[in-house]
Tab-separated table of C-alpha atoms and ligand atoms in Angstrom:
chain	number	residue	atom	x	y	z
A	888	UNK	CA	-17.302	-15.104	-8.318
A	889	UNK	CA	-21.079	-14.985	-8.660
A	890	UNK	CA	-22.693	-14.262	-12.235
A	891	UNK	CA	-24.060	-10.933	-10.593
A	892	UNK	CA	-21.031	-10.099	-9.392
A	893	UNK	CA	-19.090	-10.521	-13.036
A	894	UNK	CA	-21.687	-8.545	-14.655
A	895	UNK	CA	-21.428	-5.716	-12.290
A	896	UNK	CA	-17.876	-5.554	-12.762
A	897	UNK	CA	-18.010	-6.270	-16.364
A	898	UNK	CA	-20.416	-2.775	-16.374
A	899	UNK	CA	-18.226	-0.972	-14.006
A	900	UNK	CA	-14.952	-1.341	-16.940
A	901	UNK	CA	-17.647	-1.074	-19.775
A	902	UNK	CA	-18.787	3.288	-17.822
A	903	UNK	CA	-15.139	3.827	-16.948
A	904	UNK	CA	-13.785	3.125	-19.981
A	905	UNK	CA	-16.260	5.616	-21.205
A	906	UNK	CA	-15.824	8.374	-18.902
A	907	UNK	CA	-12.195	7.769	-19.152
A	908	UNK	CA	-12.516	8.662	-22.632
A	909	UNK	CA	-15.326	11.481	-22.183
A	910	UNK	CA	-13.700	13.128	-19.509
A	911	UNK	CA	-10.893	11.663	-16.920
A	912	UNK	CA	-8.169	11.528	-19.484
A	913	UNK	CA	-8.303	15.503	-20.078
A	914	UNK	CA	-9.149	16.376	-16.644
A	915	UNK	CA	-5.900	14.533	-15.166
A	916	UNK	CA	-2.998	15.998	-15.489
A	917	UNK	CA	-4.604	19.758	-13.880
A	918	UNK	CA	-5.392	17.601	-11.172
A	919	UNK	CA	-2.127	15.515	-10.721
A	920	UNK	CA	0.135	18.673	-10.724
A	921	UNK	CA	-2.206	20.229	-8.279
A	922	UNK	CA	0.201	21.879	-5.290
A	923	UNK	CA	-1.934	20.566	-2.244
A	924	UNK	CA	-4.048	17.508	-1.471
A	925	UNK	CA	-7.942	18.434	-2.087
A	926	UNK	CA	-11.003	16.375	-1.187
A	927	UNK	CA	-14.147	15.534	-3.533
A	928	UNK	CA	-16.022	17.204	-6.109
A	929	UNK	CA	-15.869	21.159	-4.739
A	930	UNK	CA	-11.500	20.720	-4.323
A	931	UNK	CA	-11.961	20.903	-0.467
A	932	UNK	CA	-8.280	21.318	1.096
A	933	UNK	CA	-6.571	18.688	3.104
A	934	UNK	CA	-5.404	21.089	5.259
A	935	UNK	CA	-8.865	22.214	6.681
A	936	UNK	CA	-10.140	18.885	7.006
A	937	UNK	CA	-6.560	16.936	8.290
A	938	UNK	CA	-8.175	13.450	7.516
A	939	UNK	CA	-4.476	12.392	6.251
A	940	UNK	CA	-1.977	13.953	8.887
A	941	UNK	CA	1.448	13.396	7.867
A	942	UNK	CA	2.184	10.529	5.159
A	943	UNK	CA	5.910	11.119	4.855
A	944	UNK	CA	7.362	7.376	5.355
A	945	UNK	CA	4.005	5.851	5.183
A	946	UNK	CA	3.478	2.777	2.736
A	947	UNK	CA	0.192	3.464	1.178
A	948	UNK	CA	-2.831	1.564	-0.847
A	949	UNK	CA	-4.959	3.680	-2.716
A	950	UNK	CA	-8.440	1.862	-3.708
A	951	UNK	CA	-9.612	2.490	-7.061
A	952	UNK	CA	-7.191	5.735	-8.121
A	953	UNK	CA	-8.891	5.957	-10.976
A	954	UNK	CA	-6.602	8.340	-12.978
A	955	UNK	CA	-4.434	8.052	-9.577
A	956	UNK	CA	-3.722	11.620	-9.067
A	957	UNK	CA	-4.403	11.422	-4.898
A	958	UNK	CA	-1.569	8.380	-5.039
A	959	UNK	CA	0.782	11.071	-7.185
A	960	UNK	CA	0.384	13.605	-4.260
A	961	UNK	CA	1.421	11.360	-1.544
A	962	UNK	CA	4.195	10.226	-3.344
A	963	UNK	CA	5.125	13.471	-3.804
A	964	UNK	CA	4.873	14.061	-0.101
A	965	UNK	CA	6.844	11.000	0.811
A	966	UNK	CA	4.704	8.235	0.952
A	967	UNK	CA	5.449	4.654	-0.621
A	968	UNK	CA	2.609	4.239	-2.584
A	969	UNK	CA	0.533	1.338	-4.275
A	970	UNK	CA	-2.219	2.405	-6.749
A	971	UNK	CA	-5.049	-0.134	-7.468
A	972	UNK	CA	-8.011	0.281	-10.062
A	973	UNK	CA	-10.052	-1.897	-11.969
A	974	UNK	CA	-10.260	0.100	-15.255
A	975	UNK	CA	-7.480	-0.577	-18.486
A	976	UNK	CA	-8.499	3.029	-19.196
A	977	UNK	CA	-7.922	4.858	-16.128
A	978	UNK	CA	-4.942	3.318	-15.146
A	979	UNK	CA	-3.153	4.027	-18.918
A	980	UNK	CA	-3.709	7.373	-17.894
A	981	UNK	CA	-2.204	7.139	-14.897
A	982	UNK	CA	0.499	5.741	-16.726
A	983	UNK	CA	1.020	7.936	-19.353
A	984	UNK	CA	1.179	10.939	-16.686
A	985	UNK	CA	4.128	8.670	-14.318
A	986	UNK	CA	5.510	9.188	-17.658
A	987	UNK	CA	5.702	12.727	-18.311
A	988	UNK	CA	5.452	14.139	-15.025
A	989	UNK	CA	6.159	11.453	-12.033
A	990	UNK	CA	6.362	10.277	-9.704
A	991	UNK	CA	6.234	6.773	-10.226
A	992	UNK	CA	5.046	3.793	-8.478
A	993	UNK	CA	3.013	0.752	-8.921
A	994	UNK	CA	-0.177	0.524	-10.776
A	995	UNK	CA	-2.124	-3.137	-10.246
A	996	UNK	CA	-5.136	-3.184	-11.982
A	997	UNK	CA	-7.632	-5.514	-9.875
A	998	UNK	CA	-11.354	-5.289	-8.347
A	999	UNK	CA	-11.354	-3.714	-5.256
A	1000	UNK	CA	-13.030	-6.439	-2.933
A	1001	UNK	CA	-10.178	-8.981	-3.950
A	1002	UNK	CA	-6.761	-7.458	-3.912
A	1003	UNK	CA	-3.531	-9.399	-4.737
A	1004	UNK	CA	-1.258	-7.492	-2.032
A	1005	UNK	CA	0.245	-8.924	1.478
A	1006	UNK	CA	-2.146	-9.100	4.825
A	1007	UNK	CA	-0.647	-5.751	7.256
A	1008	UNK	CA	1.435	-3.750	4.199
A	1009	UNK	CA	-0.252	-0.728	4.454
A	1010	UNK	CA	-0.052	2.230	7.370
A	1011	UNK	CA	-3.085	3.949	5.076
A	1012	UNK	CA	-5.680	2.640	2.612
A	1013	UNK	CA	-7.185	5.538	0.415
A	1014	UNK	CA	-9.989	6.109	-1.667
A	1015	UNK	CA	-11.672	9.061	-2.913
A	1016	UNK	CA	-15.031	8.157	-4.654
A	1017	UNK	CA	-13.505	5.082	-5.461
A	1018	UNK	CA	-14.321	1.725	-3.937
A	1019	UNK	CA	-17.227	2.980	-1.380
A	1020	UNK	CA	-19.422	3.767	-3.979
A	1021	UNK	CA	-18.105	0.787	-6.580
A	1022	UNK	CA	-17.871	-2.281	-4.410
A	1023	UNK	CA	-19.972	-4.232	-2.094
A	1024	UNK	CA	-19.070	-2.600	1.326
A	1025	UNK	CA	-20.003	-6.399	2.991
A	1026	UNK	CA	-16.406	-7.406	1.082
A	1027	UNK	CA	-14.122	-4.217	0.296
A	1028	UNK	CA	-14.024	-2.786	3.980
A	1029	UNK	CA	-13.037	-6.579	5.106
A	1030	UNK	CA	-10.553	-6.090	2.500
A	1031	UNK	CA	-9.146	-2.799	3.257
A	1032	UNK	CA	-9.046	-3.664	6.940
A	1033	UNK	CA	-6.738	-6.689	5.889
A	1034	UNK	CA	-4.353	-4.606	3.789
A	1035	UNK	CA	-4.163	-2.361	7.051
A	1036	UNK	CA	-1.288	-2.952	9.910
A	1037	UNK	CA	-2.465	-2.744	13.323
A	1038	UNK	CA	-1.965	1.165	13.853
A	1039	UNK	CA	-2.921	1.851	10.135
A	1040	UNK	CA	-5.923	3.877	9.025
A	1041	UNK	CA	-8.775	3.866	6.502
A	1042	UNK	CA	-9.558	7.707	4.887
A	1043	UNK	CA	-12.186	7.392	2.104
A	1044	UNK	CA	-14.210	9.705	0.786
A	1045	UNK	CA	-17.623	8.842	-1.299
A	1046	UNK	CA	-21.067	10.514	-1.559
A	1047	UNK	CA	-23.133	11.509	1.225
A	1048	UNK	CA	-26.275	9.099	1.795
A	1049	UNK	CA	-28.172	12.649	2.000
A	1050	UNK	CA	-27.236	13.197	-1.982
A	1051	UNK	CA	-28.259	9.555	-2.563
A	1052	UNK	CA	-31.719	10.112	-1.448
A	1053	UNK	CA	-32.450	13.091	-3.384
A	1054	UNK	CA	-30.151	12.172	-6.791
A	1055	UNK	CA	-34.003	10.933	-9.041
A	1056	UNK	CA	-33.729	7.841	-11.009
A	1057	UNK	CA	-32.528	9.215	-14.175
A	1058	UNK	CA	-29.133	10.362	-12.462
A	1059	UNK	CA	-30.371	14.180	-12.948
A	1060	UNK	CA	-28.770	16.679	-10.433
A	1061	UNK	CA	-29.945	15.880	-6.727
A	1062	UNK	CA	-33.311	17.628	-5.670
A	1063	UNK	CA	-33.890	19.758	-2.618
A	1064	UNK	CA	-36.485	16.704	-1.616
A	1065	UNK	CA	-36.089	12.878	-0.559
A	1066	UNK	CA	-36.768	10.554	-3.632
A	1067	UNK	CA	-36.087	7.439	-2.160
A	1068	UNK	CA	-36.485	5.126	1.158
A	1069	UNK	CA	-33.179	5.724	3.404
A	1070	UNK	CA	-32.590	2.109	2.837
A	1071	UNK	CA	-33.105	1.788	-0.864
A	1072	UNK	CA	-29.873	4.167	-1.394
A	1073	UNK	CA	-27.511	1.113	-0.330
A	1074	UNK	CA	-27.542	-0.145	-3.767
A	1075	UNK	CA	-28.712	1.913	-6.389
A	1076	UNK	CA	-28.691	0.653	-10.499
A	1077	UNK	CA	-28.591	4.014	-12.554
A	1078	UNK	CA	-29.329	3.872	-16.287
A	1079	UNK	CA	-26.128	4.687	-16.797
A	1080	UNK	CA	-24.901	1.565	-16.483
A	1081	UNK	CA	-23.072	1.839	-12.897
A	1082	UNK	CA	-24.127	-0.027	-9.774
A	1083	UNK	CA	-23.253	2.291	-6.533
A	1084	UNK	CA	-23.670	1.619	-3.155
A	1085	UNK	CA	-24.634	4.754	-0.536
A	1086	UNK	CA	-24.917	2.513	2.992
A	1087	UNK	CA	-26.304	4.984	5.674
A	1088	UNK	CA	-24.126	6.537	8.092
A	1089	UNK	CA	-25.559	3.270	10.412
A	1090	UNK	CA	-24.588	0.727	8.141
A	1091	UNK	CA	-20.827	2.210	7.526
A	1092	UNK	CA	-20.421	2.392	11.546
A	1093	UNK	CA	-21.604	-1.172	11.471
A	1094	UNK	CA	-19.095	-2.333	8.386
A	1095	UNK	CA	-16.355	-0.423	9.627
A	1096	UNK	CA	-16.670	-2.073	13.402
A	1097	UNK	CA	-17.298	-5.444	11.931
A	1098	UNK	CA	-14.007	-5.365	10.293
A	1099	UNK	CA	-12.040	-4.519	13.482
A	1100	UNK	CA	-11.976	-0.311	12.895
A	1101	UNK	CA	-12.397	1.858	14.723
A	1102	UNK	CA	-14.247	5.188	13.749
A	1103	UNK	CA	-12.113	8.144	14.363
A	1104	UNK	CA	-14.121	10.818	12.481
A	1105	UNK	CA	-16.607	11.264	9.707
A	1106	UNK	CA	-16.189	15.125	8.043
A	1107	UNK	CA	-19.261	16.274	6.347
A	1108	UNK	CA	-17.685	18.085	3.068
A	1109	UNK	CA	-19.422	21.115	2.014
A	1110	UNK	CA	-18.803	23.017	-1.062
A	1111	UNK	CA	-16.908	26.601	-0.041
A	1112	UNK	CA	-19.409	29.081	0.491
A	1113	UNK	CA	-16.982	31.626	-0.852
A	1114	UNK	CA	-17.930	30.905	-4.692
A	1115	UNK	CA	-16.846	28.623	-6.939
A	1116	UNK	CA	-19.583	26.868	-9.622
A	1117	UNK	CA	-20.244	23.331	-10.613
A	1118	UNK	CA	-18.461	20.389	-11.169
A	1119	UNK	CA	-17.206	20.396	-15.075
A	1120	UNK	CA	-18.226	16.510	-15.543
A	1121	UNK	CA	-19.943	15.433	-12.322
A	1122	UNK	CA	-23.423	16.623	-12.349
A	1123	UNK	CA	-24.536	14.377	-9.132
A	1124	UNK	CA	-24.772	18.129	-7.173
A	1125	UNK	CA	-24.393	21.610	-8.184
A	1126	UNK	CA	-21.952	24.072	-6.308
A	1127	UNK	CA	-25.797	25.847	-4.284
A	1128	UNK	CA	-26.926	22.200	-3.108
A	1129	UNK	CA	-23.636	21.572	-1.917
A	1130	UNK	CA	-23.079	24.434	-0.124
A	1131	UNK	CA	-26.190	23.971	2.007
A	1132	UNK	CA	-26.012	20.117	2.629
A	1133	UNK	CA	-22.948	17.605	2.909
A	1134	UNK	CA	-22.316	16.378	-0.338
A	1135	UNK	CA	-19.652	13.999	0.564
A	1136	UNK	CA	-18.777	12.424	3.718
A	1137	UNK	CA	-14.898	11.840	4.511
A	1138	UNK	CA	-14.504	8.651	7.093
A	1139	UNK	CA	-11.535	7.973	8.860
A	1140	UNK	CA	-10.995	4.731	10.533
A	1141	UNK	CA	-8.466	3.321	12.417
A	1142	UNK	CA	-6.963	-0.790	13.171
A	1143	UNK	CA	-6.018	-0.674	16.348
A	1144	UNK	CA	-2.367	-1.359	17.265
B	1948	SAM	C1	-14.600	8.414	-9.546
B	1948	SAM	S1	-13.265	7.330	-9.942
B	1948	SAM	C2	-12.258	7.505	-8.498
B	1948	SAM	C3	-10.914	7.946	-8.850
B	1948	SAM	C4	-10.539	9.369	-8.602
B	1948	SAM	N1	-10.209	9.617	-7.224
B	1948	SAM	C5	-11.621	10.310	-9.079
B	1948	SAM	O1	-12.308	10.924	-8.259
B	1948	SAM	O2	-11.753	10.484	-10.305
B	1948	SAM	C6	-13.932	5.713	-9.629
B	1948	SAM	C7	-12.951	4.615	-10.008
B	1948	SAM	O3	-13.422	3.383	-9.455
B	1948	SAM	C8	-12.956	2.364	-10.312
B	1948	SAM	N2	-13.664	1.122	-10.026
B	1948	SAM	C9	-14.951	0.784	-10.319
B	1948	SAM	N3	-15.233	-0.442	-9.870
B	1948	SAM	C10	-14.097	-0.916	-9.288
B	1948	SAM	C11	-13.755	-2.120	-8.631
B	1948	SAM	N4	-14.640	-3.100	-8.490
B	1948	SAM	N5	-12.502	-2.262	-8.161
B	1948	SAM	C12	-11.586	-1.278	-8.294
B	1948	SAM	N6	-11.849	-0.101	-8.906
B	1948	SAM	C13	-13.096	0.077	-9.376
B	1948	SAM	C14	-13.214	2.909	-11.699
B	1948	SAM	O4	-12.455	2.233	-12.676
B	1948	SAM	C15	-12.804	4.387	-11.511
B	1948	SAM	O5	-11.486	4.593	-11.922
């Protein structure tokens, strides 16, 4: 592992641990119990979008869970399930809610562009705002694809390269203007402390195909124009910008069989 590398991960426990402590801790077990699977930072509903389909009898790797609530609803709904994250933090709170609510299943704490499971175990890899925006895309789509059997899909869901041009240097709530080059967005350092990558809707098409994928859809994901306000902890976009451009982009992918 590079120097660069280490430190990136080294900052990427050092913010989660944080935020972990600040925020994702409380905010799990609402979200864990939720009913229905739900995409992104506006709680868009699987069933509108249908990036998952049916995961009953699916074995399934989900990419830095974080707290790993997405893994606890497809377990629920009768997937085999796998949840990897880099952060102590998040995953004792994944832990702690296996332990008073369930389901259970694995938790593997590892980087995302390096994961210790088999070649071909998985029929889906998910992430949501997990390793698209935290690992180099060059290494964790390579990754994912390798996890994936031939038939298997890719669903991940990450900020839209539109709300990485107009989020301003000091991580303030994204403008209704462009504040940097389309090409500067593929890594961006924030004060903060985190390292994110946005690649353009060219570069993912690129990744995905060089790692044998094929794209099967990309959903634009909106904020519901009926109501609903802001995010309580994620101030990237409020609830009006999102509801007139794409906040978050949902790919879906496929290996083919
Ligand atoms: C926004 S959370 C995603 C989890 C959850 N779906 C959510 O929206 O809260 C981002 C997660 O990425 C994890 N992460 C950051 N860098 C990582 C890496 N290199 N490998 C694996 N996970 C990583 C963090 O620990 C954090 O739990």
């Amino acid at each position: 592992m590079t120097d660069a590398r280490a430190g990136d991960l080294a900052r990427n426990r050092a913010l989660w641990a944080v935020v972990n402590a600040r925020f994702t801790d409380a905010a799990a077990e609402e979200q864990w119990t939720r009913p229905d699977p739900v995409w992104g930072l506006f709680a868009v509903p699987e069933r509108e979008l249908g990036a998952l389909g049916e995961v009953r009898g699916l074995e399934v790797v989900e990419l830095a869970c974080g707290t790993a609530y997405v893994s606890a609803w497809l377990a629920r709904a009768g997937a085999t399930v796998v949840a990897v994250d880099l952060s102590a933090e998040q995953l004792a709170t994944a832990r702690r809610l296996q332990g008073q609510l369930g389901p259970r299943f694995p938790l593997v704490q590892a980087d995302g562009e390096l994961v210790p499971l088999a070649d071909g175990c998985a029929d889906l890899v998910v992430s949501e705002h997990g390793v698209a925006a935290w690992c180099d895309p060059e290494r964790w789509v390579a990754e994912a694809a390798r996890l994936l059997r031939p038939g298997g899909r890719l669903v991940f869901l990450t900020n839209s390269h539109l709300s990485a041009l107009c989020v301003p240097d000091d991580e303030g709530v994204a403008a209704e203007r462009l504040v940097r080059g389309h090409r500067e967005a593929y890594r961006v350092r924030w004060p903060g402390g985190g390292a994110e990558f946005h690649p353009s809707h060219g570069d993912w098409v690129r990744l995905l195909r060089r790692a044998g994928l094929v794209v099967e859809a990309l959903h634009e994901v909106f904020a519901p124009a009926d109501g609903g306000g802001d995010h309580p902890f994620y101030e990237i976009v409020s609830h009006e910008w999102a509801s007139r451009w794409p906040a978050e982009e949902l790919w879906v992918a496929s290996r083919p069989a």
